[in-house]
Tab-separated table of C-alpha atoms in Angstrom:
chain	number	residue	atom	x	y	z
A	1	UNK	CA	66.129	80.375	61.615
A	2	UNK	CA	69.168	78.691	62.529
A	3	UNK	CA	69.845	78.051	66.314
A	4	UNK	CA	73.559	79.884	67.177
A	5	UNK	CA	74.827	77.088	69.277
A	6	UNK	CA	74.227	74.916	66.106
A	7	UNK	CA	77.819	74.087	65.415
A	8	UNK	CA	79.151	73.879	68.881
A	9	UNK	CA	79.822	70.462	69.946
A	10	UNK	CA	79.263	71.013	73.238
A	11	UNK	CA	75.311	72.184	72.395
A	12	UNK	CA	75.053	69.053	70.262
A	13	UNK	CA	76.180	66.620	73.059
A	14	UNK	CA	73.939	68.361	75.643
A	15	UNK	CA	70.993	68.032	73.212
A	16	UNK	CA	71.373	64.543	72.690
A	17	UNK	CA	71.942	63.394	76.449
A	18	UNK	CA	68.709	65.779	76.974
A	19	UNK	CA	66.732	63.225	75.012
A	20	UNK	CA	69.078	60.116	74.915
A	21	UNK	CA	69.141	60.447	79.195
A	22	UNK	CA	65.640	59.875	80.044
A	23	UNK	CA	65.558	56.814	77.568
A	24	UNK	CA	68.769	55.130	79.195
A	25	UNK	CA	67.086	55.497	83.339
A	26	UNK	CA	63.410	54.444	81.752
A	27	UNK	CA	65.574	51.228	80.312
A	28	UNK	CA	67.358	50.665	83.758
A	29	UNK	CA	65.099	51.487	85.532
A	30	UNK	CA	62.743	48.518	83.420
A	31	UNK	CA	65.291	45.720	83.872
A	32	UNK	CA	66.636	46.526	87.282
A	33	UNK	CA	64.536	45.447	90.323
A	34	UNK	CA	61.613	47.450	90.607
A	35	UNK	CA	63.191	49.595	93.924
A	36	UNK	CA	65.317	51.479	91.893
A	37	UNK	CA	62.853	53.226	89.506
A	38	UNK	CA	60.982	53.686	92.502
A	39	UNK	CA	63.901	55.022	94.356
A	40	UNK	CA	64.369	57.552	90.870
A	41	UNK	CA	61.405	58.455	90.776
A	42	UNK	CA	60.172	59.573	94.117
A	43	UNK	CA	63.859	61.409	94.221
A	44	UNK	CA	63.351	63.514	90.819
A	45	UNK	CA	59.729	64.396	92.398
A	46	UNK	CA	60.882	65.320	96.016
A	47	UNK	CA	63.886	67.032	93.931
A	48	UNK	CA	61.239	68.964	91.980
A	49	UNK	CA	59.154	70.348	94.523
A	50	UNK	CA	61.982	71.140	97.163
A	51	UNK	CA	63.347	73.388	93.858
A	52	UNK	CA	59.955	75.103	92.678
A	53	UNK	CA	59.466	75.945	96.982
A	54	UNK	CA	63.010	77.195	97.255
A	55	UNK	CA	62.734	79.584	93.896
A	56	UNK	CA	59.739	80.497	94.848
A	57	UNK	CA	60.800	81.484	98.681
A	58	UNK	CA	64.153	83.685	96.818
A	59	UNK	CA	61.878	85.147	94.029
A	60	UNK	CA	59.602	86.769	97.102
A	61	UNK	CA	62.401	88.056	99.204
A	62	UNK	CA	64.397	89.525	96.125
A	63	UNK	CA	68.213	89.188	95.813
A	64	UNK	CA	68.491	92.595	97.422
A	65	UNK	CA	66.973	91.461	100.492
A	66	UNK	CA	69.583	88.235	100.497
A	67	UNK	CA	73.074	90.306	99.690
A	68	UNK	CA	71.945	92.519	102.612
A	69	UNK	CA	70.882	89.396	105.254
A	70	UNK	CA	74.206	87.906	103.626
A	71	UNK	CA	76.228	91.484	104.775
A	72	UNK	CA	74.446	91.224	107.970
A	73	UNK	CA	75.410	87.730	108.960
A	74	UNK	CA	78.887	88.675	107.985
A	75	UNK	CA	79.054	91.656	109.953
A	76	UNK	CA	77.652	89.576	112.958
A	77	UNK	CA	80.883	86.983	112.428
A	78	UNK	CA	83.071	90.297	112.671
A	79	UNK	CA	81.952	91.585	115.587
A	80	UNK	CA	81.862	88.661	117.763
A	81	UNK	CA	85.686	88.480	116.473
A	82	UNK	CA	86.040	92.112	117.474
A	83	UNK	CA	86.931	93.232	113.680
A	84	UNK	CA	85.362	96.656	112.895
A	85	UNK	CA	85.059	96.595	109.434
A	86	UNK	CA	87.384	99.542	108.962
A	87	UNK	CA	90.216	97.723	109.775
A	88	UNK	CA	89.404	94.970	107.014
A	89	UNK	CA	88.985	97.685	104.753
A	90	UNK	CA	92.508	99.353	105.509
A	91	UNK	CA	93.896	95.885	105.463
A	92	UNK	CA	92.602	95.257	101.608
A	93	UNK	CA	94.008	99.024	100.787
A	94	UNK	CA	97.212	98.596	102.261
A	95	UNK	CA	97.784	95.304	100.493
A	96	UNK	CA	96.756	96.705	97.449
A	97	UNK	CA	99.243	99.401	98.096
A	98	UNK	CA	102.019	96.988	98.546
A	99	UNK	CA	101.155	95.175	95.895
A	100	UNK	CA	101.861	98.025	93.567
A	101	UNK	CA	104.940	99.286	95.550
A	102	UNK	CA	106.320	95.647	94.859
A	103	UNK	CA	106.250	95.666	91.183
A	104	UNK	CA	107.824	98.534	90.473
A	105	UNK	CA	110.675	97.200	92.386
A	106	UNK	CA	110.393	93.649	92.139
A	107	UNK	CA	114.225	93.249	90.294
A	108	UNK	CA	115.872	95.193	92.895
A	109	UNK	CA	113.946	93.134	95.613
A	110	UNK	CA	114.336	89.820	94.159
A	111	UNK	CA	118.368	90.245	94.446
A	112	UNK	CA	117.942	91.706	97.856
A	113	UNK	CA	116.233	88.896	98.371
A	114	UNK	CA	118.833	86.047	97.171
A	115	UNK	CA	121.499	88.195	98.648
A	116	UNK	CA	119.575	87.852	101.914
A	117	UNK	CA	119.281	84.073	101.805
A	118	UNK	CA	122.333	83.118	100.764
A	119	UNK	CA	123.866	85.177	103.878
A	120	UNK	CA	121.686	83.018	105.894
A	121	UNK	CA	122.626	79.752	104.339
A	122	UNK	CA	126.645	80.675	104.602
A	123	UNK	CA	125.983	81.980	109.085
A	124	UNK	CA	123.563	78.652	108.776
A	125	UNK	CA	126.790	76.472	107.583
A	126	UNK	CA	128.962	78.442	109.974
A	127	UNK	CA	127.184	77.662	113.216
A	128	UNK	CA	126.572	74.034	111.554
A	129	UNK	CA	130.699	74.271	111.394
A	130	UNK	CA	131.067	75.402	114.967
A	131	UNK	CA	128.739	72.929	116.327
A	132	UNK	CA	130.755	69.749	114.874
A	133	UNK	CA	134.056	71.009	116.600
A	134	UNK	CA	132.458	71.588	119.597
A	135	UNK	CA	131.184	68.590	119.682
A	136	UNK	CA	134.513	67.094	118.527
A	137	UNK	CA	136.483	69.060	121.276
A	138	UNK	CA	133.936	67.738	123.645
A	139	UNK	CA	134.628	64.369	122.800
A	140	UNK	CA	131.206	62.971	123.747
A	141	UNK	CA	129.003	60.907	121.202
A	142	UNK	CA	125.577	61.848	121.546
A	143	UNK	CA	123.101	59.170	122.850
A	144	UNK	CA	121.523	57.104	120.179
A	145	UNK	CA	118.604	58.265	118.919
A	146	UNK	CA	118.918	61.721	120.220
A	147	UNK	CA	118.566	64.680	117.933
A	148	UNK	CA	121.884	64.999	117.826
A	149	UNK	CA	122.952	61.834	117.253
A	150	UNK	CA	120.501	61.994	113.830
A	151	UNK	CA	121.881	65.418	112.753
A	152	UNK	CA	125.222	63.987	113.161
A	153	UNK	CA	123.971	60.896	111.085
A	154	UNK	CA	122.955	63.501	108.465
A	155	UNK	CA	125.755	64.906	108.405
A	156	UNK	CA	128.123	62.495	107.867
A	157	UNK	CA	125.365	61.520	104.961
A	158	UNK	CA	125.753	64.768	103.317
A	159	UNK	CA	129.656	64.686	103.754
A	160	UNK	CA	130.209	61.290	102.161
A	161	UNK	CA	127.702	62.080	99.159
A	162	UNK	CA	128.853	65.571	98.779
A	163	UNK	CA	125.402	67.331	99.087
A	164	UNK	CA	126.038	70.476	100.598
A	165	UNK	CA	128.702	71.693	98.454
């Protein structure tokens, strides 16, 4: 009987590094200095037992005894950060709720949207606009290195190479 992972390449690569692996650290671990194939060895072996101790510690308890010390710890967490869980729950359904509510008028929002910011950007340039004559009017230079005297540095940056037009 054929194997059904016989013409994956993937299966055929794992197979080979399943025997070619052990081959390559037995060489290495023959020509290197003799600490390192000790060093393997006891590491695979404390590897080994720490893995058949754990399984066997998980296959006892059962998973459902884990999910529920797993929902237990979390609840824990949520009430020492004064979440009931109702609230998360609402949160997750209200979400969801928006999430639908969103698509059906995502086209309509998106220009809403652009509309929006590019009312911002044009009372943005405005008060930009008003600032510089006041300052003008004023006729005091700001002190160098102030914040001002950089956004005026800026400015005159994006003025001479035409960037905010």
């Amino acid at each position: 009987m054929e194997q059904p992972d016989s013409d994956n390449p993937a299966a055929a690569s794992m197979k080979m590094m399943t025997y070619f692996m052990p081959l390559m650290s037995a060489f290495l671990a023959i020509s290197l200095p003799s600490g390192l194939g000790v060093y393997w060895i006891a590491t695979a072996v404390i590897q080994t037992i720490q893995t058949i101790f754990i399984n066997r510690y998980y296959d006892k308890i059962g998973t459902d005894k884990i999910v529920e010390k797993n929902v237990e710890k979390r609840n824990k967490k949520r009430a020492k950060k004064g979440l009931p869980a109702e609230t998360i729950v609402k949160g997750a359904s209200v979400s969801t709720k928006n999430v639908n509510n969103n698509k059906n008028s995502s086209a309509s929002s998106s220009a809403d949207r652009a509309k929006k910011l590019q009312e911002r950007k044009e009372a943005n340039d405005k008060k930009i606009q008003e600032l510089k004559e006041a300052a003008a009017a004023s006729g005091k230079a700001a002190k160098p290195g102030s914040l001002a005297d950089k956004v005026g540095m800026v400015s005159r940056y994006n003025e001479v190479n035409d960037k905010r037009k």
